[in-house]
Short mmCIF file of C-alpha atoms in Angstrom, two decimals:
data_model
loop_
_atom_site.label_atom_id
_atom_site.label_comp_id
_atom_site.label_asym_id
_atom_site.label_seq_id
_atom_site.Cartn_x
_atom_site.Cartn_y
_atom_site.Cartn_z
CA UNK A 1118 75.23 140.53 75.07
CA UNK A 1119 76.73 140.52 71.90
CA UNK A 1120 74.71 138.09 69.18
CA UNK A 1121 75.67 134.41 68.30
CA UNK A 1122 77.09 134.37 64.93
CA UNK A 1123 74.83 133.15 62.08
CA UNK A 1124 76.80 130.25 60.98
CA UNK A 1125 78.23 129.02 64.47
CA UNK A 1126 74.00 129.42 65.38
CA UNK A 1127 73.28 127.05 62.27
CA UNK A 1128 76.11 124.75 63.77
CA UNK A 1129 74.38 124.19 67.51
CA UNK A 1130 71.25 123.31 66.30
CA UNK A 1131 72.37 121.15 63.69
CA UNK A 1132 74.22 119.16 65.86
CA UNK A 1133 71.24 119.60 68.76
CA UNK A 1134 69.04 118.27 66.19
CA UNK A 1135 71.16 114.91 65.70
CA UNK A 1136 71.90 114.82 69.25
CA UNK A 1137 67.82 114.73 69.67
CA UNK A 1138 68.01 112.26 66.28
CA UNK A 1139 69.82 109.84 67.81
CA UNK A 1140 67.79 109.21 70.95
CA UNK A 1141 65.10 109.37 69.38
CA UNK A 1142 66.26 106.20 67.26
CA UNK A 1143 67.60 105.17 70.03
CA UNK A 1144 64.84 104.54 72.10
CA UNK A 1145 63.21 103.57 69.26
CA UNK A 1146 65.72 100.54 68.98
CA UNK A 1147 65.68 99.94 72.15
CA UNK A 1148 62.00 99.28 72.39
CA UNK A 1149 61.64 97.53 68.95
CA UNK A 1150 63.93 95.14 69.88
CA UNK A 1151 62.64 94.74 73.33
CA UNK A 1152 58.84 93.29 71.45
CA UNK A 1153 57.42 96.69 73.20
CA UNK A 1154 57.68 98.65 69.97
CA UNK A 1155 54.33 97.13 67.67
CA UNK A 1156 54.67 97.47 63.72
CA UNK A 1157 52.04 99.54 63.98
CA UNK A 1158 55.30 102.13 65.72
CA UNK A 1159 57.27 100.25 62.81
CA UNK A 1160 56.16 101.82 60.53
CA UNK A 1161 53.68 105.38 61.12
CA UNK A 1162 58.82 106.22 62.24
CA UNK A 1163 59.48 104.90 58.48
CA UNK A 1164 57.00 107.21 56.88
CA UNK A 1165 58.84 110.36 59.26
CA UNK A 1166 62.13 108.74 58.15
CA UNK A 1167 61.46 108.91 54.81
CA UNK A 1168 63.54 107.24 53.08
CA UNK A 1169 65.64 104.02 52.84
CA UNK A 1170 69.29 103.95 52.16
CA UNK A 1171 70.14 100.55 50.74
CA UNK A 1172 73.27 99.72 49.34
CA UNK A 1173 74.23 96.50 47.39
CA UNK A 1174 76.11 94.96 44.48
CA UNK A 1175 75.34 96.95 41.20
CA UNK A 1176 76.77 94.03 38.87
CA UNK A 1177 73.16 92.71 37.56
CA UNK A 1178 71.09 95.31 35.63
CA UNK A 1179 68.22 92.82 35.66
CA UNK A 1180 68.28 92.93 39.28
CA UNK A 1181 68.87 96.57 39.69
CA UNK A 1182 65.21 97.36 37.54
CA UNK A 1183 63.49 94.86 39.74
CA UNK A 1184 64.89 96.97 42.29
CA UNK A 1185 63.94 100.01 39.96
CA UNK A 1186 60.40 99.11 38.94
CA UNK A 1187 58.77 96.77 41.69
CA UNK A 1188 60.82 97.68 44.97
CA UNK A 1189 60.97 101.01 44.52
CA UNK A 1190 57.02 101.37 44.32
CA UNK A 1191 56.61 99.10 46.84
CA UNK A 1192 58.09 101.01 49.66
CA UNK A 1193 56.17 103.45 47.79
CA UNK A 1194 52.91 103.15 49.30
CA UNK A 1195 54.74 102.14 52.72
CA UNK A 1196 55.44 106.20 51.97
CA UNK A 1197 59.00 105.17 51.84
CA UNK A 1198 61.56 106.26 49.23
CA UNK A 1199 63.89 103.78 48.31
CA UNK A 1200 67.49 105.47 47.68
CA UNK A 1201 69.43 101.69 45.46
CA UNK A 1202 73.67 102.83 46.43
CA UNK A 1203 74.65 100.07 43.74
CA UNK A 1204 78.61 99.54 44.92
CA UNK A 1205 81.39 97.58 42.78
CA UNK A 1206 81.53 95.40 46.52
CA UNK A 1207 79.65 95.08 48.77
CA UNK A 1208 82.94 95.76 51.12
CA UNK A 1209 83.06 99.06 49.98
CA UNK A 1210 79.63 99.08 52.25
CA UNK A 1211 81.62 98.01 55.49
CA UNK A 1212 84.15 99.18 55.31
CA UNK A 1213 81.61 102.93 55.22
CA UNK A 1214 79.97 101.67 58.56
CA UNK A 1215 82.23 100.83 59.87
CA UNK A 1216 84.86 104.30 59.38
CA UNK A 1217 81.34 106.13 60.32
CA UNK A 1218 80.97 103.72 63.13
CA UNK A 1219 84.46 104.32 64.27
CA UNK A 1220 84.09 108.32 64.08
CA UNK A 1221 81.45 108.78 66.18
CA UNK A 1222 78.41 107.85 64.50
CA UNK A 1223 75.96 106.67 66.31
CA UNK A 1224 72.61 105.23 66.14
CA UNK A 1225 70.76 106.68 64.04
CA UNK A 1226 73.34 109.02 62.19
CA UNK A 1227 75.37 106.55 59.71
CA UNK A 1228 75.15 106.52 56.07
CA UNK A 1229 73.96 102.77 55.18
CA UNK A 1230 70.69 101.54 56.45
CA UNK A 1231 70.74 98.45 55.33
CA UNK A 1232 73.24 96.29 53.42
CA UNK A 1233 73.51 93.09 50.99
CA UNK A 1234 75.67 90.50 51.95
CA UNK A 1235 76.55 87.14 53.73
CA UNK A 1236 79.41 85.62 54.48
CA UNK A 1237 82.56 87.60 55.85
CA UNK A 1238 81.38 90.75 55.38
CA UNK A 1239 78.35 89.22 57.79
CA UNK A 1240 81.00 87.74 59.85
CA UNK A 1241 83.22 91.85 60.67
CA UNK A 1242 80.35 93.57 61.00
CA UNK A 1243 78.86 91.25 63.87
CA UNK A 1244 83.07 91.03 65.30
CA UNK A 1245 82.92 94.45 65.14
CA UNK A 1246 78.73 94.63 67.27
CA UNK A 1247 78.63 97.56 64.27
CA UNK A 1248 74.43 95.82 64.12
CA UNK A 1249 71.65 96.89 64.53
CA UNK A 1250 70.60 93.80 66.94
CA UNK A 1251 68.37 90.04 66.65
CA UNK A 1252 66.00 91.82 63.85
CA UNK A 1253 65.08 88.92 62.06
CA UNK A 1254 62.49 86.95 63.80
CA UNK A 1255 60.62 90.10 64.64
CA UNK A 1256 59.24 91.22 61.52
CA UNK A 1257 55.33 90.31 60.19
CA UNK A 1258 57.19 87.39 57.07
CA UNK A 1259 59.44 85.99 59.77
CA UNK A 1260 56.52 83.64 59.56
CA UNK A 1261 57.99 82.77 55.85
CA UNK A 1262 61.23 81.74 57.49
CA UNK A 1263 62.46 77.69 59.40
CA UNK A 1264 63.25 79.51 62.69
CA UNK A 1265 63.33 75.46 64.56
CA UNK A 1266 66.88 74.27 64.93
CA UNK A 1267 65.39 70.73 65.42
CA UNK A 1268 64.45 71.02 61.72
CA UNK A 1269 67.82 70.37 60.12
CA UNK A 1270 66.54 72.57 56.87
CA UNK A 1271 67.08 75.50 59.39
CA UNK A 1272 70.99 75.52 59.01
CA UNK A 1273 71.40 78.43 57.18
CA UNK A 1274 68.84 81.12 58.43
CA UNK A 1275 71.19 80.25 62.02
CA UNK A 1276 74.73 79.89 60.27
CA UNK A 1277 76.12 81.88 58.03
CA UNK A 1278 79.43 81.04 56.19
CA UNK A 1279 79.70 78.93 59.99
CA UNK A 1280 79.24 81.70 61.92
CA UNK A 1281 75.80 82.74 63.91
CA UNK A 1282 73.41 85.01 62.78
CA UNK A 1283 71.20 85.78 66.06
CA UNK A 1284 68.55 87.29 63.68
CA UNK A 1285 71.01 89.73 63.06
CA UNK A 1286 70.37 89.30 59.67
CA UNK A 1287 67.18 88.35 57.44
CA UNK A 1288 67.72 85.34 54.70
CA UNK A 1289 66.85 87.42 51.08
CA UNK A 1290 67.71 84.83 48.47
CA UNK A 1291 69.60 81.25 48.13
CA UNK A 1292 72.75 80.03 45.56
CA UNK A 1293 73.63 76.82 45.12
CA UNK A 1294 77.44 76.19 42.79
CA UNK A 1295 76.10 74.74 39.99
CA UNK A 1296 78.54 72.76 37.13
CA UNK A 1297 76.99 73.42 33.43
CA UNK A 1298 78.15 71.36 30.49
CA UNK A 1299 78.12 72.37 26.29
CA UNK A 1300 76.22 68.32 25.47
CA UNK A 1301 76.78 68.95 22.61
CA UNK A 1302 80.65 69.00 23.00
CA UNK A 1303 81.06 66.31 25.59
CA UNK A 1304 79.00 62.43 25.68
CA UNK A 1305 76.63 61.66 28.49
CA UNK A 1306 79.18 58.75 29.64
CA UNK A 1307 82.04 61.51 29.79
CA UNK A 1308 80.46 64.00 31.74
CA UNK A 1309 82.84 63.54 35.19
CA UNK A 1310 80.72 64.17 39.18
CA UNK A 1311 84.35 63.63 40.71
CA UNK A 1312 87.63 65.80 40.41
CA UNK A 1313 88.88 62.59 40.20
CA UNK A 1314 87.17 62.06 36.41
CA UNK A 1315 87.31 65.54 36.31
CA UNK A 1316 91.49 64.79 35.81
CA UNK A 1317 90.99 61.75 33.90
CA UNK A 1318 88.18 63.79 30.89
CA UNK A 1319 90.98 66.51 31.00
CA UNK A 1320 94.15 63.92 30.71
CA UNK A 1321 92.55 63.14 27.54
CA UNK A 1322 90.45 66.20 26.69
CA UNK A 1323 93.20 69.00 27.58
CA UNK A 1324 91.93 73.33 28.07
CA UNK A 1325 88.72 72.46 28.29
CA UNK A 1326 87.70 72.95 31.86
CA UNK A 1327 89.17 76.70 33.55
CA UNK A 1328 87.28 77.33 36.97
CA UNK A 1329 86.82 81.54 37.92
CA UNK A 1330 91.06 82.78 39.60
CA UNK A 1331 90.29 83.49 42.80
CA UNK A 1332 90.11 85.46 45.36
CA UNK A 1333 86.70 86.33 43.96
CA UNK A 1334 83.97 84.41 45.52
CA UNK A 1335 83.08 81.99 42.50
CA UNK A 1336 87.15 81.50 42.85
CA UNK A 1337 87.46 80.61 46.70
CA UNK A 1338 83.97 78.27 46.07
CA UNK A 1339 85.83 76.19 43.63
CA UNK A 1340 88.84 75.72 45.92
CA UNK A 1341 86.94 75.28 48.77
CA UNK A 1342 84.95 72.50 47.03
CA UNK A 1343 87.68 70.58 45.86
CA UNK A 1344 89.56 70.67 49.20
CA UNK A 1345 86.53 68.98 50.76
CA UNK A 1346 86.05 66.60 48.95
CA UNK A 1347 89.99 65.56 49.62
CA UNK A 1348 89.83 65.86 53.35
CA UNK A 1349 92.37 63.20 54.26
CA UNK A 1350 89.54 62.61 57.66
CA UNK A 1351 86.88 62.09 54.69
CA UNK A 1352 84.28 64.33 55.98
CA UNK A 1353 83.91 66.31 53.66
CA UNK A 1354 83.36 69.74 54.21
CA UNK A 1355 82.40 69.15 58.09
CA UNK A 1356 85.45 69.73 59.93
CA UNK A 1357 86.02 73.58 58.39
CA UNK A 1358 82.72 74.47 60.08
CA UNK A 1359 85.02 75.51 63.39
CA UNK A 1360 86.27 78.72 63.45
CA UNK A 1361 89.97 79.19 63.29
CA UNK A 1362 90.77 80.40 66.52
CA UNK A 1363 89.30 76.06 67.18
CA UNK A 1364 91.12 74.74 64.35
CA UNK A 1365 94.36 76.69 64.17
CA UNK A 1366 96.61 77.02 61.29
CA UNK A 1367 98.34 73.54 61.70
CA UNK A 1368 95.78 71.39 61.68
CA UNK A 1369 94.38 73.61 58.67
CA UNK A 1370 96.74 73.11 56.50
CA UNK A 1371 96.89 69.18 57.12
CA UNK A 1372 93.27 69.01 55.87
CA UNK A 1373 93.97 71.87 53.07
CA UNK A 1374 96.88 70.14 51.77
CA UNK A 1375 95.21 67.12 49.48
CA UNK A 1376 93.36 69.67 47.94
CA UNK A 1377 95.97 72.22 46.95
CA UNK A 1378 98.18 69.52 45.56
CA UNK A 1379 94.65 68.52 43.67
CA UNK A 1380 94.42 71.54 41.89
CA UNK A 1381 98.83 71.96 41.38
CA UNK A 1382 98.73 68.83 39.70
CA UNK A 1383 95.56 69.94 37.29
CA UNK A 1384 96.52 72.88 36.50
CA UNK A 1385 98.70 71.63 33.05
CA UNK A 1386 95.40 70.57 31.60
CA UNK A 1387 93.47 73.95 32.30
CA UNK A 1388 93.26 76.50 29.21
CA UNK A 1389 95.63 78.04 27.39
CA UNK A 1390 98.00 75.96 30.38
CA UNK A 1391 99.39 73.67 27.41
CA UNK A 1392 101.12 71.84 30.08
CA UNK A 1393 102.61 74.94 32.18
CA UNK A 1394 100.44 78.38 33.45
CA UNK A 1395 96.87 78.69 32.62
CA UNK A 1396 93.58 81.30 32.13
CA UNK A 1397 91.80 81.63 34.68
CA UNK A 1398 88.75 84.36 34.17
CA UNK A 1399 88.91 87.10 36.21
CA UNK A 1400 84.32 86.30 37.07
CA UNK A 1401 81.69 84.83 35.51
CA UNK A 1402 81.09 87.43 32.95
CA UNK A 1403 84.73 86.04 31.64
CA UNK A 1404 83.58 82.53 32.21
CA UNK A 1405 80.65 82.74 30.45
CA UNK A 1406 81.66 83.84 27.65
CA UNK A 1407 84.44 80.99 27.46
CA UNK A 1408 81.60 78.79 28.05
CA UNK A 1409 79.22 80.80 24.77
CA UNK A 1410 82.07 80.62 22.53
CA UNK A 1411 83.34 77.15 22.77
CA UNK A 1412 86.77 77.31 24.62
CA UNK A 1413 85.35 75.38 27.85
CA UNK A 1414 82.97 72.98 27.72
CA UNK A 1415 81.94 73.37 31.77
CA UNK A 1416 80.75 76.30 33.26
CA UNK A 1417 80.74 75.84 37.01
CA UNK A 1418 79.55 79.23 39.82
CA UNK A 1419 76.56 80.11 41.46
CA UNK A 1420 73.84 79.66 39.89
CA UNK A 1421 70.72 77.56 40.64
CA UNK A 1422 69.13 78.79 38.14
CA UNK A 1423 71.96 79.38 35.61
CA UNK A 1424 71.85 77.00 33.21
CA UNK A 1425 67.45 78.11 31.64
CA UNK A 1426 68.35 81.99 32.13
CA UNK A 1427 71.07 81.49 30.42
CA UNK A 1428 70.08 79.72 27.82
CA UNK A 1429 66.86 82.26 27.06
CA UNK A 1430 68.89 85.40 27.50
CA UNK A 1431 71.91 83.18 24.40
CA UNK A 1432 74.73 83.50 27.45
CA UNK A 1433 75.29 80.13 26.61
CA UNK A 1434 75.26 77.01 24.59
CA UNK A 1435 72.08 75.80 22.99
CA UNK A 1436 72.85 72.98 24.52
CA UNK A 1437 74.09 73.86 27.64
CA UNK A 1438 72.41 71.25 30.98
CA UNK A 1439 73.25 71.09 34.75
CA UNK A 1440 75.06 67.82 35.85
CA UNK A 1441 75.85 67.03 39.41
CA UNK A 1442 79.70 67.88 39.94
CA UNK A 1443 81.32 67.83 42.77
CA UNK A 1444 79.06 64.48 43.75
CA UNK A 1445 77.95 66.07 47.58
CA UNK A 1446 79.87 68.98 47.48
CA UNK A 1447 77.81 71.79 45.87
CA UNK A 1448 78.19 73.96 47.83
CA UNK A 1449 74.27 75.48 49.17
CA UNK A 1450 74.88 79.11 50.88
CA UNK A 1451 72.08 81.60 51.63
CA UNK A 1452 72.64 85.45 51.36
CA UNK A 1453 70.96 88.02 53.35
CA UNK A 1454 69.77 91.64 54.49
CA UNK A 1455 71.04 93.45 58.08
CA UNK A 1456 70.83 97.05 59.39
CA UNK A 1457 73.93 98.10 60.88
CA UNK A 1458 73.76 99.80 63.84
CA UNK A 1459 74.06 103.51 62.98
CA UNK A 1460 71.53 102.96 60.28
CA UNK A 1461 70.07 107.14 59.47
CA UNK A 1462 66.67 105.41 59.25
CA UNK A 1463 66.03 101.72 60.76
CA UNK A 1464 62.37 102.05 60.55
CA UNK A 1465 62.73 102.07 56.99
CA UNK A 1466 64.59 99.87 57.09
CA UNK A 1467 63.13 97.37 58.99
CA UNK A 1468 59.79 98.09 56.74
CA UNK A 1469 62.36 96.95 53.19
CA UNK A 1470 64.05 93.81 54.61
CA UNK A 1471 59.67 92.83 55.71
CA UNK A 1472 59.01 93.89 52.19
CA UNK A 1473 61.78 92.03 50.20
CA UNK A 1474 61.11 88.41 52.48
CA UNK A 1475 57.20 88.24 51.41
CA UNK A 1476 56.14 86.08 48.88
CA UNK A 1477 54.93 88.81 47.13
CA UNK A 1478 58.89 89.95 46.33
CA UNK A 1479 60.53 86.56 46.53
CA UNK A 1480 58.00 85.52 43.97
CA UNK A 1481 58.73 88.55 42.13
CA UNK A 1482 62.21 88.84 42.43
CA UNK A 1483 62.24 84.77 40.76
CA UNK A 1484 60.66 85.49 38.12
CA UNK A 1485 62.24 88.81 36.85
CA UNK A 1486 65.35 88.15 38.31
CA UNK A 1487 65.95 84.62 38.27
CA UNK A 1488 67.51 84.49 42.03
CA UNK A 1489 66.53 82.08 44.49
CA UNK A 1490 63.97 81.85 46.60
CA UNK A 1491 65.38 82.58 50.39
CA UNK A 1492 61.95 82.14 52.47
CA UNK A 1493 61.23 78.36 53.35
CA UNK A 1494 58.69 76.74 51.31
CA UNK A 1495 57.76 74.88 53.83
CA UNK A 1496 56.76 77.34 55.93
CA UNK A 1497 54.18 78.34 53.16
CA UNK A 1498 50.55 78.31 51.47
CA UNK A 1499 50.27 75.28 48.91
CA UNK A 1500 49.05 78.58 47.06
CA UNK A 1501 52.57 80.53 47.99
CA UNK A 1502 54.26 77.47 46.47
CA UNK A 1503 52.45 76.97 43.52
CA UNK A 1504 53.06 80.58 42.95
CA UNK A 1505 56.81 80.58 42.99
CA UNK A 1506 57.01 76.50 41.73
CA UNK A 1507 55.23 78.93 38.92
CA UNK A 1508 58.34 82.15 38.25
CA UNK A 1509 61.03 79.73 38.44
CA UNK A 1510 62.39 79.70 35.11
CA UNK A 1511 62.68 75.54 36.19
CA UNK A 1512 66.54 73.12 35.60
CA UNK A 1513 67.84 71.83 32.45
CA UNK A 1514 69.22 68.14 32.61
CA UNK A 1515 68.25 67.56 36.24
CA UNK A 1516 65.98 68.03 39.34
CA UNK A 1517 66.32 69.62 42.29
CA UNK A 1518 65.61 66.96 44.60
CA UNK A 1519 69.14 65.91 42.85
CA UNK A 1520 71.01 69.27 43.60
CA UNK A 1521 69.02 68.37 46.92
CA UNK A 1522 70.95 65.35 47.83
CA UNK A 1523 74.60 66.52 46.88
CA UNK A 1524 74.06 70.64 48.97
CA UNK A 1525 77.61 71.06 51.41
CA UNK A 1526 77.98 74.50 53.55
CA UNK A 1527 80.13 77.02 53.11
CA UNK A 1528 83.17 77.28 55.06
CA UNK A 1529 83.39 79.39 58.25
CA UNK A 1530 84.12 83.12 57.32
CA UNK A 1531 87.39 82.97 59.34
CA UNK A 1532 88.68 80.12 57.39
CA UNK A 1533 88.21 82.05 53.75
CA UNK A 1534 90.71 84.24 53.73
CA UNK A 1535 94.02 81.68 54.89
CA UNK A 1536 92.19 79.55 51.97
CA UNK A 1537 91.93 82.00 49.44
CA UNK A 1538 95.86 83.79 50.30
CA UNK A 1539 97.53 80.28 50.88
CA UNK A 1540 96.00 79.87 47.29
CA UNK A 1541 97.90 82.66 46.02
CA UNK A 1542 100.50 81.79 46.82
CA UNK A 1543 101.02 78.45 46.83
CA UNK A 1544 99.14 78.37 43.29
CA UNK A 1545 99.67 81.63 41.48
CA UNK A 1546 102.66 82.32 41.84
CA UNK A 1547 104.21 79.43 42.27
CA UNK A 1548 104.95 79.22 45.86
CA UNK A 1549 108.52 76.21 46.81
CA UNK A 1550 107.36 76.59 50.98
CA UNK A 1551 105.35 74.13 52.52
CA UNK A 1552 101.91 74.59 52.77
CA UNK A 1553 101.67 74.28 56.94
CA UNK A 1554 103.92 77.58 56.20
CA UNK A 1555 102.40 79.21 54.83
CA UNK A 1556 98.85 78.71 55.58
CA UNK A 1557 100.77 80.09 59.41
CA UNK A 1558 101.78 83.23 57.52
CA UNK A 1559 98.47 83.90 56.90
CA UNK A 1560 96.36 83.37 59.10
CA UNK A 1561 99.25 85.22 61.51
CA UNK A 1562 98.94 88.30 59.00
CA UNK A 1563 94.55 87.75 59.75
CA UNK A 1564 95.66 88.46 63.57
CA UNK A 1565 97.49 91.25 63.10
#
């Protein structure tokens, strides 16, 4: 009998191992999700897997250091090595998961164990059935999250950009779109709280405001806030919680037209416009620089503690403080950790997510990185609440109750691309086409 060539034998061994590992991973997933595999089983398997590949946006150096110095040692104590894969766009991880899924890589055969995400990226994975399953409420540290849907405070644990989470991602951090003003340059009575007051200020002080350019998510958020404030039905964010299929392109166009017309009219008053086209910074770092240098008097972005941390690091002007804008429409959301269906190390991923939602981890993240807690304080002991409060960088110019009283949710994830495309066409490129036509075209392109 002829012997099997060495390279073919090796390939057969590799194939057999992969198939066996895949079957084991499937059995583990099923057992965990149906509750028959306890946490001891998860921890034991995580040690056997030995590694967890966490894909996340790596543009925050402070967060990167925290991952290396705090998260990695904590997981090492559980027998798991953290492999932080720092990417420039979360979509890169989404594309990788879907490419591997479409190539036939099933449970246990992919490259990505966990992803830091929210919004459109979560919606994409959910729509493509590329998520591990409803794991969130099964983790030991799920006790730190509000899962009672009758409690209105639980909304962001169940809906991510209007999309039901179904426990397929775990809240990790929270954020709110907050504006800062340089009080050395703007009198208290001139600080706007509404979009109309902002326009009035800029008519007297042209060029002293701008916002980040869409499609950057911070620019999209400012546009969404303007659309909420100019909702012709007067109900703010409410109408934008439904999906594009539910609303329809024509109705969406009607709802967003007043807000986009306002932004069009505002353009000649923005930074460097001089009555023409303005300068839109590309990202938050660019806007921070304009704010610090006095080129603009305001800085709006996601950053619940951005002023306190900016003052501490010298990246904000010395008299910067927060203010309430736009009143009633300061968009608040959470971001999450999700596990792909084809995660190569699913048990290690569960151990990672569980650690990330522990009180100790959340306190450390808040203290060292300045990222707000994703867990819910009212679910914690008085001692743990005090620890979070002590770790908080604090607020300058407003108190938490004021911020909480002026929140609004994100738009439904299915609307984001259409609104973004409409802004780019109508505002950036200066299209003369009716907004209804632009929205219809954007919606059609989305469905291709």
